[in-house]
Coordinates of C-alpha atoms and ligand atoms in Angstrom, one line a residue:
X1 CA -5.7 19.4 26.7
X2 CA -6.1 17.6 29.6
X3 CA -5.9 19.0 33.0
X4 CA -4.8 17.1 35.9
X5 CA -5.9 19.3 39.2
X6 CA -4.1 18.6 42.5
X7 CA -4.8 20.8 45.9
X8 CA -2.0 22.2 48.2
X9 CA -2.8 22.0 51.9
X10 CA -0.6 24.1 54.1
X11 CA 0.1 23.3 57.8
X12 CA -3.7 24.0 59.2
X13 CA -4.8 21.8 56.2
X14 CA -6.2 24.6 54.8
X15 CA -6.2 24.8 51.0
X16 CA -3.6 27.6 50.0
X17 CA -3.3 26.8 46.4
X18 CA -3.8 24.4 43.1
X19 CA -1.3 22.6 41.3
X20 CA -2.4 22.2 37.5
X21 CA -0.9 20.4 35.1
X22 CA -2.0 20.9 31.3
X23 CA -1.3 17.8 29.1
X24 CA -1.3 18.3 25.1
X25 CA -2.9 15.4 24.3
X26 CA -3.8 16.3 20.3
X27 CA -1.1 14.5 18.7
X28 CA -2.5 11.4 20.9
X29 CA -5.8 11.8 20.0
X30 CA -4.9 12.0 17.0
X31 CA -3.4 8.7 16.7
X32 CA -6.7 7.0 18.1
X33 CA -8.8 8.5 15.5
X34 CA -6.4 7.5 12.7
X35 CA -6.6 4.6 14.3
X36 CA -9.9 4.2 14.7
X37 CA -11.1 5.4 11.1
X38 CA -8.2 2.7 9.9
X39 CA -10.3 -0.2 11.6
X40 CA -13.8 1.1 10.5
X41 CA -12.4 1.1 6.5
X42 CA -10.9 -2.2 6.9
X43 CA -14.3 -3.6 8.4
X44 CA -16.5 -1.8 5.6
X45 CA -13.9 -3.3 3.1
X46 CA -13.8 -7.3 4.4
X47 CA -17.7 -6.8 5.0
X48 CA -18.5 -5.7 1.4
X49 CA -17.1 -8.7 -0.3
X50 CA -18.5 -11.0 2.7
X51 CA -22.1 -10.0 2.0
X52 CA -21.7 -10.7 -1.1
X53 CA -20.4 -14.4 -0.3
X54 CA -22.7 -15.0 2.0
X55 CA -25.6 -13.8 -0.1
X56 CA -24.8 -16.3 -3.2
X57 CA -24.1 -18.8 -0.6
X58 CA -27.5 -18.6 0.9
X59 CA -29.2 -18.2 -2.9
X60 CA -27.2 -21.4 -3.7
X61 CA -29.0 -23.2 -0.5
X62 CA -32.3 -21.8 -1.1
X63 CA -32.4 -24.0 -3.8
X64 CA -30.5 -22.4 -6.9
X65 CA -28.2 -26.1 -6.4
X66 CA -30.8 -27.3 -8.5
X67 CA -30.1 -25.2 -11.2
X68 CA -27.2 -25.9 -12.8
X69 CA -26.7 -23.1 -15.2
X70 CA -26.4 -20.9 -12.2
X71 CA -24.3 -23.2 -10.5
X72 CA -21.1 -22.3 -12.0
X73 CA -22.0 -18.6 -11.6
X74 CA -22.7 -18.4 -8.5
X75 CA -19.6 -20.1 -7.5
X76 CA -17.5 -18.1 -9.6
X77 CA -18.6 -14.8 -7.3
X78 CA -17.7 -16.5 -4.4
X79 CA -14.4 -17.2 -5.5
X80 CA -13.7 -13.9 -6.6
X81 CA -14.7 -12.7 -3.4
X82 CA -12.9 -14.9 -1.1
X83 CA -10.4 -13.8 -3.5
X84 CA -10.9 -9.8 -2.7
X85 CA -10.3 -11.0 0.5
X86 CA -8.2 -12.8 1.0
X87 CA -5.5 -10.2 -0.6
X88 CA -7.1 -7.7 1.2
X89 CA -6.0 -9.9 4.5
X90 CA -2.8 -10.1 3.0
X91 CA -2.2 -6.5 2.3
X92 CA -3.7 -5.6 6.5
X93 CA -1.2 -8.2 7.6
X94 CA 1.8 -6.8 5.6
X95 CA 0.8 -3.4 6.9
X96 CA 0.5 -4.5 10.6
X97 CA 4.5 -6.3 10.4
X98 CA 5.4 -2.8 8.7
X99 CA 4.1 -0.7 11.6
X100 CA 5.3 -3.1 14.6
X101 CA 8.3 -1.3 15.6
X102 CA 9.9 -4.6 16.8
X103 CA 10.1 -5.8 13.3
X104 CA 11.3 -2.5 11.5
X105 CA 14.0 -3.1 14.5
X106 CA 15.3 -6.7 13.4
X107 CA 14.9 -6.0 9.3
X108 CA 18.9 -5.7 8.5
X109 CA 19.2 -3.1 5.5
X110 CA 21.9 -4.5 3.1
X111 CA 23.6 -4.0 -0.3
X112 CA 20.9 -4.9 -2.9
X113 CA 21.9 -5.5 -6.6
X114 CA 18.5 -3.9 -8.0
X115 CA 18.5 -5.4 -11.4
X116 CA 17.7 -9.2 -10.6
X117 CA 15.0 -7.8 -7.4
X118 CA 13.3 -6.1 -11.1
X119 CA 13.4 -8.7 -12.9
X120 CA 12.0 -11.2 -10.0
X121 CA 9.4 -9.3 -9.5
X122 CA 8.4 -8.9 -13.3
X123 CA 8.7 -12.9 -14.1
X124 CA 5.9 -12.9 -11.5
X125 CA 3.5 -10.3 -13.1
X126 CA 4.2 -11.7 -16.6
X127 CA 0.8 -13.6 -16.8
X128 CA -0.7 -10.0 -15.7
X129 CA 0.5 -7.8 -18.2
X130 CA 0.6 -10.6 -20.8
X131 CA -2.9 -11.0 -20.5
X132 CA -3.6 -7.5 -20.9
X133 CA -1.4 -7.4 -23.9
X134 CA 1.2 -4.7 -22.2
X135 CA 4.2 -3.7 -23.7
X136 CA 6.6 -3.6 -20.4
X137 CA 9.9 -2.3 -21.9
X138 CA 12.4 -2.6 -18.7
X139 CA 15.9 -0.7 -18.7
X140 CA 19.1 0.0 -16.7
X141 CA 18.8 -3.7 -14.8
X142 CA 22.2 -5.2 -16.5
X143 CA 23.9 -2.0 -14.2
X144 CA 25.3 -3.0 -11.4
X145 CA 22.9 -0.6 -8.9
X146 CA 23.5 -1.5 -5.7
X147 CA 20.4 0.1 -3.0
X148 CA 20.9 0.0 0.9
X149 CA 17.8 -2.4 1.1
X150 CA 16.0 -5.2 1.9
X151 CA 15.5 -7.6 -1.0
X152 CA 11.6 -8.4 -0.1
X153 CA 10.9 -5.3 0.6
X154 CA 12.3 -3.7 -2.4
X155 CA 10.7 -6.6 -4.5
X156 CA 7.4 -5.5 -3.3
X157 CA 7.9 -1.8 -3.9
X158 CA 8.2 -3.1 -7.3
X159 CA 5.3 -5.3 -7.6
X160 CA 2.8 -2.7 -6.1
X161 CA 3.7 -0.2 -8.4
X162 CA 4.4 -2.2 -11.6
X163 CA 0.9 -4.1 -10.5
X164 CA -1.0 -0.7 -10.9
X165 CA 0.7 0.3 -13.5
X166 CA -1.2 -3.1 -15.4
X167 CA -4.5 -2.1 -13.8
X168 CA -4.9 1.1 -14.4
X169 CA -3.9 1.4 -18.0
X170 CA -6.0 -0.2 -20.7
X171 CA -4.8 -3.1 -22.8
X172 CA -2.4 -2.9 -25.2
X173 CA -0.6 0.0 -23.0
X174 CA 3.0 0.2 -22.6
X175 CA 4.6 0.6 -19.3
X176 CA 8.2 1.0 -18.6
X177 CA 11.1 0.9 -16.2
X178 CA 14.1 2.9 -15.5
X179 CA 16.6 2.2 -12.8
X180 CA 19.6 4.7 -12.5
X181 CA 22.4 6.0 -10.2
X182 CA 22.4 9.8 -9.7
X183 CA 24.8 10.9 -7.1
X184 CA 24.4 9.3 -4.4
X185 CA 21.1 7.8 -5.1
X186 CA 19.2 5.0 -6.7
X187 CA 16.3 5.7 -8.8
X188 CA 13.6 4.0 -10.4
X189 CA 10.7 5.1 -12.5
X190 CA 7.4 3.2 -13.6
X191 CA 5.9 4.9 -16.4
X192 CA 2.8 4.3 -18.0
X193 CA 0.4 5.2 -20.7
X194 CA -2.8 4.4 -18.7
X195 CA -5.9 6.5 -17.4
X196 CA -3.6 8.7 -15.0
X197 CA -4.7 10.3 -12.0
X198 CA -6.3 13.8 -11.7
X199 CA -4.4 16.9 -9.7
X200 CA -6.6 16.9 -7.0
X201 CA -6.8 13.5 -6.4
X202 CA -2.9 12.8 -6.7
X203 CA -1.7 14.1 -3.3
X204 CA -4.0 11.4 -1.8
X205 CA -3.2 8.4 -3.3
X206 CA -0.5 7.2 -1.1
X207 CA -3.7 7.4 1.8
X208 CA -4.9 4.0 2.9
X209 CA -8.2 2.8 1.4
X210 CA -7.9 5.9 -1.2
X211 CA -9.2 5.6 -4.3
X212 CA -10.1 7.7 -7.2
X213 CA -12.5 6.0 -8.8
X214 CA -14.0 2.7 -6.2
X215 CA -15.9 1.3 -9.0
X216 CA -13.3 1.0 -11.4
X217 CA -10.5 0.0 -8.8
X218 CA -12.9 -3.0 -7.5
X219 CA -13.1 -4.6 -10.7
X220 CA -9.4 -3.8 -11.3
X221 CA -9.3 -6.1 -8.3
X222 CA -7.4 -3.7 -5.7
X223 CA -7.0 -3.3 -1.8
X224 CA -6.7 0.0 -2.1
X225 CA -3.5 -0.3 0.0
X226 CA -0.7 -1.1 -2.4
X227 CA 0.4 2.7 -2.3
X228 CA 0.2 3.3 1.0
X229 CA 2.4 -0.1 2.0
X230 CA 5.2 0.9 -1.1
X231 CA 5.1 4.5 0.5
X232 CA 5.5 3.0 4.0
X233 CA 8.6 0.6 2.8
X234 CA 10.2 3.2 0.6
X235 CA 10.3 5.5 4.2
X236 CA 11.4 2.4 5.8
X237 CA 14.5 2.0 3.5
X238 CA 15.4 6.1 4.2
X239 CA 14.3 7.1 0.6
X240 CA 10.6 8.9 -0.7
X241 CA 8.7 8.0 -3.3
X242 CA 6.7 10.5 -5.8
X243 CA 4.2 10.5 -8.6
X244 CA 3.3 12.9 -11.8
X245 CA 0.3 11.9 -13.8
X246 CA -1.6 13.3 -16.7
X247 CA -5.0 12.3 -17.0
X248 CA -5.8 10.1 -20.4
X249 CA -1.7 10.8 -20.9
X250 CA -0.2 8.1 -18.1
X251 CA 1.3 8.0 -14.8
X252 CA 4.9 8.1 -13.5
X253 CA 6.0 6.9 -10.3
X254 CA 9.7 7.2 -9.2
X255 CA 10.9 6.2 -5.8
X256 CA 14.8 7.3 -4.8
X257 CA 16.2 5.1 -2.3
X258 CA 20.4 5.9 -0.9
X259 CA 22.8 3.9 -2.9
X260 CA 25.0 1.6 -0.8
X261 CA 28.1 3.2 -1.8
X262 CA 27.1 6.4 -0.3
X263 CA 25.9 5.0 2.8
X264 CA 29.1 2.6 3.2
X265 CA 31.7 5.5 2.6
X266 CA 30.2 7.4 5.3
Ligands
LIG1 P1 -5.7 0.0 -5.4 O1 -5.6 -1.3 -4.8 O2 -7.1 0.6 -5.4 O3 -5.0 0.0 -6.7 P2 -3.5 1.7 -4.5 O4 -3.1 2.1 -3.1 O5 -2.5 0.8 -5.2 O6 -4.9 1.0 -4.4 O7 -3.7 2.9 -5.4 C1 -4.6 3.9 -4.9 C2 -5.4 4.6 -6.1 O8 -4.5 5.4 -6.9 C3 -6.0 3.6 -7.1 O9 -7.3 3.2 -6.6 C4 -6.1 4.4 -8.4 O10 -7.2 5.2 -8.3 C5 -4.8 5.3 -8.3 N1 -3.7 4.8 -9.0 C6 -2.6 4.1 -8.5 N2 -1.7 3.8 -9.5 C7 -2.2 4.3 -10.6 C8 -1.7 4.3 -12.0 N3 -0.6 3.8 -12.3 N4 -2.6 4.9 -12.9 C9 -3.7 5.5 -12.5 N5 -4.2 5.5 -11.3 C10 -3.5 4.9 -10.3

């Protein structure tokens, strides 16, 4: 709490009394700590990947130039790093539009036909799961679904979750997609036969900067926001999003978001 104290003074100037007012300022304080630990993981995470720059940088000046074999090496890191980075940059700046309340203010929700927003955004992760020799089976996109969304937004929903669905399951997996009407609601599931997330961990994925395993999500190339910016959309577009996972077994997500119909007959 805080306590703002004020004296009364009656006619003599004499005090005859205190005014106090008690302020609750938790939920405020609150807000500057999340803040504050927000900023203090983003630093640790932009500095990791900036020692290590800045270390084969200077190794490279100290005279490993002269060496070609390590050269090429070398270099490599420090594009991979710059890389980190810069999608980690990405991901902070996507996050900071999200939260400004005077862009949630101008994004215009609109009827979205969700088959061609799934299909966009799995042309552009076809070199990912290609790679990794994924069998992405998608469904339900020749429906004509129609979402009270915002194209982009949606399309990234999509992305982030279809992206970890590649990641986190190893080659040769098989991921696939379901969209569907029920009621007055659009859903769509990403299923997956990867590593899967234990119970403990899973109400905490959807934290920013959580991860269940750093190690393994560093080389897997993540922010460690991608959950917390498809949770933060999904909310934006009035829907939720949830997940069930099995370890060793895969990982479902399925986010729900109102169906324009509904929302236009209203
Ligand atoms: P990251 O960039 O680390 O992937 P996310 O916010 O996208 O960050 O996900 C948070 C964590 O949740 C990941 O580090 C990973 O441990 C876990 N996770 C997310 N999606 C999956 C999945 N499909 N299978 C297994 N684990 C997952």
């Amino acid at each position: 709490f805080q306590v703002f104290l004020a004296p009364f003074t009656g006619n003599e100037k004499d005090i005859t009394g205190v005014l106090a007012v008690f302020h609750d300022i938790t939920t405020l304080q609150e807000m500057h700590d999340r803040q504050a630990d927000f900023v203090t993981n983003a630093s640790h995470e932009l500095a990791t990947p900036l020692t290590a720059i800045k270390g084969f940088a200077e190794t490279l000046l100290d005279g490993a130039l002269t060496q070609p074999e390590l050269n090429e090496k070398f270099v490599r890191i420090i594009y991979d790093e710059a890389d980190r980075m810069h999608r980690l940059v990405l991901d902070l700046l996507r996050l900071a539009r999200l939260s400004a309340q005077e862009y949630r203010e101008q994004v215009r929700l609109d009827a979205v036909l969700v088959g061609p927003v799934v299909e966009a955004a799995k042309q552009d992760l076809t070199p990912r799961w290609q790679q990794k020799n994924h069998t992405l089976i998608i469904t339900g996109t020749t429906e004509p679904l129609t979402a009270l969304a915002h194209p982009d937004w949606l399309k990234q929903v999509i992305v982030n979750l279809l992206e970890n669905s590649i990641k986190y399951t190893p080659a040769g997996g098989k991921i696939l997609l379901t969209c569907w009407q029920e009621d007055n609601e659009i859903k769509i599931k990403v299923k997956d036969s990867g590593i899967g997330i234990p119970a403990k961990d899973l109400p905490l994925i959807f934290d920013r900067f959580y991860r269940v395993d750093r190690a393994r999500a560093r080389t897997a190339g993540g922010t460690g926001l991608g959950l917390a910016i498809a949770k933060f959309i999904v909310e934006m577009l009035g829907g939720r999003i949830e997940a069930a996972s099995l370890v060793d077994v895969g990982t479902t997500f399925t986010i729900t978001l109102p169906a324009y119909e509904a929302v236009s007959n209203t």
